[in-house]
XYZ file of C-alpha atoms in Angstrom:
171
model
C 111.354 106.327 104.082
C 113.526 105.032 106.942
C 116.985 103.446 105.951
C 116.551 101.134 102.197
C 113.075 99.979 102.859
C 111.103 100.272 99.766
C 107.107 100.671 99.988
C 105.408 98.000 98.041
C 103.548 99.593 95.113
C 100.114 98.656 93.684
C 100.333 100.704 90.649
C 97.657 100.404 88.365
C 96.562 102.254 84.935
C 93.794 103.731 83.640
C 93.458 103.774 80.182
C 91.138 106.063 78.146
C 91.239 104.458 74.258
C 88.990 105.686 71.597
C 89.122 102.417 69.339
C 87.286 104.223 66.690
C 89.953 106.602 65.544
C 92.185 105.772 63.001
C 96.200 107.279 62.420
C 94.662 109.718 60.053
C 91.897 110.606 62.604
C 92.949 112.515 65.118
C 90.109 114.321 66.603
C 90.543 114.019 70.354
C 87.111 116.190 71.008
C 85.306 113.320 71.747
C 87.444 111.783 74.143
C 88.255 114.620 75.846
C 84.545 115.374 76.631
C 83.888 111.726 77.768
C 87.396 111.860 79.989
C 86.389 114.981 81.487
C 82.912 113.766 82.157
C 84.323 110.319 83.578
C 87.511 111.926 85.313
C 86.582 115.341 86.256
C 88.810 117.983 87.561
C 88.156 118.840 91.431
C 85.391 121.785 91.912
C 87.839 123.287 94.436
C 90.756 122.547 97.485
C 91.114 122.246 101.316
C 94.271 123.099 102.214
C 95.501 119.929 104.526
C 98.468 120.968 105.809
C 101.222 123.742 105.236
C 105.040 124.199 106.721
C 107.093 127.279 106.574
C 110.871 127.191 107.789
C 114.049 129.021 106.917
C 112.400 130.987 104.592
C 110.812 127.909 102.065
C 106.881 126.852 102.211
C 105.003 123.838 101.353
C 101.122 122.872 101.609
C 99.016 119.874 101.014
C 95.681 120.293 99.685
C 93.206 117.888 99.260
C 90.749 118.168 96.123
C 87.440 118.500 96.572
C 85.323 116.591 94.422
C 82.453 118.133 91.953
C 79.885 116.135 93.364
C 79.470 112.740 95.403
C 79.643 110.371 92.703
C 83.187 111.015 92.618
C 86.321 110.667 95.294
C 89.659 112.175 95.403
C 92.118 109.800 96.057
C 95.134 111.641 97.474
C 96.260 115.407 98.056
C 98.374 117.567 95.920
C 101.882 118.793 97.260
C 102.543 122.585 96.217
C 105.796 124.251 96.633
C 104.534 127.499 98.094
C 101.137 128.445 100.094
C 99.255 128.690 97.088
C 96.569 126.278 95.897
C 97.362 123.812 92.426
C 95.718 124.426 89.573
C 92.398 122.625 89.057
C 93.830 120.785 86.327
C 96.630 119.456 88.399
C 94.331 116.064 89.562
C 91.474 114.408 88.184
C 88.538 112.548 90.550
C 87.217 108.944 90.015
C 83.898 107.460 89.921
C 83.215 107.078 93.657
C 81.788 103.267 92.463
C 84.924 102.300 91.154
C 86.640 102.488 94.676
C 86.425 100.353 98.312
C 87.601 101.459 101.767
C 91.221 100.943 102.383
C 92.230 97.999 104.537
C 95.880 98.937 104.616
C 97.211 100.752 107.841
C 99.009 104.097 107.257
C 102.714 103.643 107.906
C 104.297 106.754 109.163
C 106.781 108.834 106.586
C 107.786 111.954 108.277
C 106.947 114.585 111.436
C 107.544 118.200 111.365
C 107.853 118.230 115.059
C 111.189 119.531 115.540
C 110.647 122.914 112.914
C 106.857 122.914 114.053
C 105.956 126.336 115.585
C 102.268 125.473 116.273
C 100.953 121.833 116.924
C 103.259 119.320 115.165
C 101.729 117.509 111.566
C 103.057 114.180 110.324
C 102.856 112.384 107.213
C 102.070 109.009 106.274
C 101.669 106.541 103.712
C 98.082 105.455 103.052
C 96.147 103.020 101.032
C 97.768 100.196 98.946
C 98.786 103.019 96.663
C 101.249 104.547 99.273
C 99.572 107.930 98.845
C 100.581 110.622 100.973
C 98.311 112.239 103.801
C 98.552 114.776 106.370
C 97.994 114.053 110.315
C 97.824 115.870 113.505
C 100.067 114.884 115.418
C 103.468 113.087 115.496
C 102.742 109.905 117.232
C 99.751 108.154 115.097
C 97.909 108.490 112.195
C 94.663 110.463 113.532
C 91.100 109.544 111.613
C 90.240 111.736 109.175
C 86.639 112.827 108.248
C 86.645 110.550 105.486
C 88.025 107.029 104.664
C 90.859 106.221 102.784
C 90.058 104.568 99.023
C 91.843 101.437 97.246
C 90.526 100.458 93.531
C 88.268 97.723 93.418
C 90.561 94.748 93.155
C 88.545 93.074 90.687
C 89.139 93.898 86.809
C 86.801 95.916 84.869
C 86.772 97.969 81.568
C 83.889 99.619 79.911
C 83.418 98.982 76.573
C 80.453 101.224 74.642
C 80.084 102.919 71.564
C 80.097 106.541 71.333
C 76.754 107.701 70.398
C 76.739 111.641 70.099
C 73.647 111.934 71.554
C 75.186 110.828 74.466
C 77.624 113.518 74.625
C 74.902 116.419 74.247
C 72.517 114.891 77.211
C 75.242 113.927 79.544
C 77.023 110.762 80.096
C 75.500 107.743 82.616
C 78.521 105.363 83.216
């Protein structure tokens, strides 16, 4: 960020509560299988962007989601050329999410270490996520759009029935 400017921050929570466990109760199993079916890890990566200079590397990947009901919402910095771990992001319920309307606001250019076509980085979405662009000058359009929560406030609310844990769950 240039100079003392500060990005403004949406930050928002998502909060996974099993209201049905007690102290003494502590059997996560439950709520780890309806997190992971809600929130699932990415199937895979695309790397986005890498830079090598003076010996040091850094990539950008962006996760792929395991199906279209769900959206990645950012990339994943690594501090070599090597893909994250799976585990290192979770995916949201594509439903839960509306184009952004913000305009990405540039952060950084490798054009003076870039040996090949320069990349630049900006700040998308009212989240200030970072994302990788061709380019130095402007942010170029990516294949897909950009993704804000819903502004509205939700929260699901059901009781567990195991049934609905062995035949999949429909949120």
């Amino acid at each position: 960020i240039r100079g003392n400017a500060k990005p403004q921050i949406d930050m928002r929570t998502i909060e996974v509560t099993d209201t049905s466990a007690g102290m003494f109760t502590m059997n996560h199993d439950d709520l780890d299988k309806i997190v992971d079916h809600v929130f699932p890890h990415p199937k895979s990566y695309h790397r986005a962007w890498v830079m090598e200079h003076q010996g040091k590397q850094a990539s950008m990947w962006e996760p792929v989601p395991p199906t279209a009901t769900f959206r990645a919402v950012g990339y994943v910095f690594s501090p070599n050329l090597s893909a994250p771990p799976l585990d290192a992001v979770r995916c949201i319920p594509a439903h839960w999410l509306t184009p952004s309307e913000h305009q990405p606001r540039f952060l950084w250019s490798d054009s003076i270490v870039a040996k090949s076509a320069p990349t630049s980085l900006w700040f998308i979405s009212s989240f200030n996520l970072i994302a990788p662009s061709r380019g130095s000058k402007e942010m170029v359009p990516q294949p897909h759009t950009f993704h804000d929560m819903k502004p509205e406030l939700f929260a699901y609310k059901f009781r567990l029935d195991p049934r609905l844990l062995e035949e999949g769950l429909n949120l």
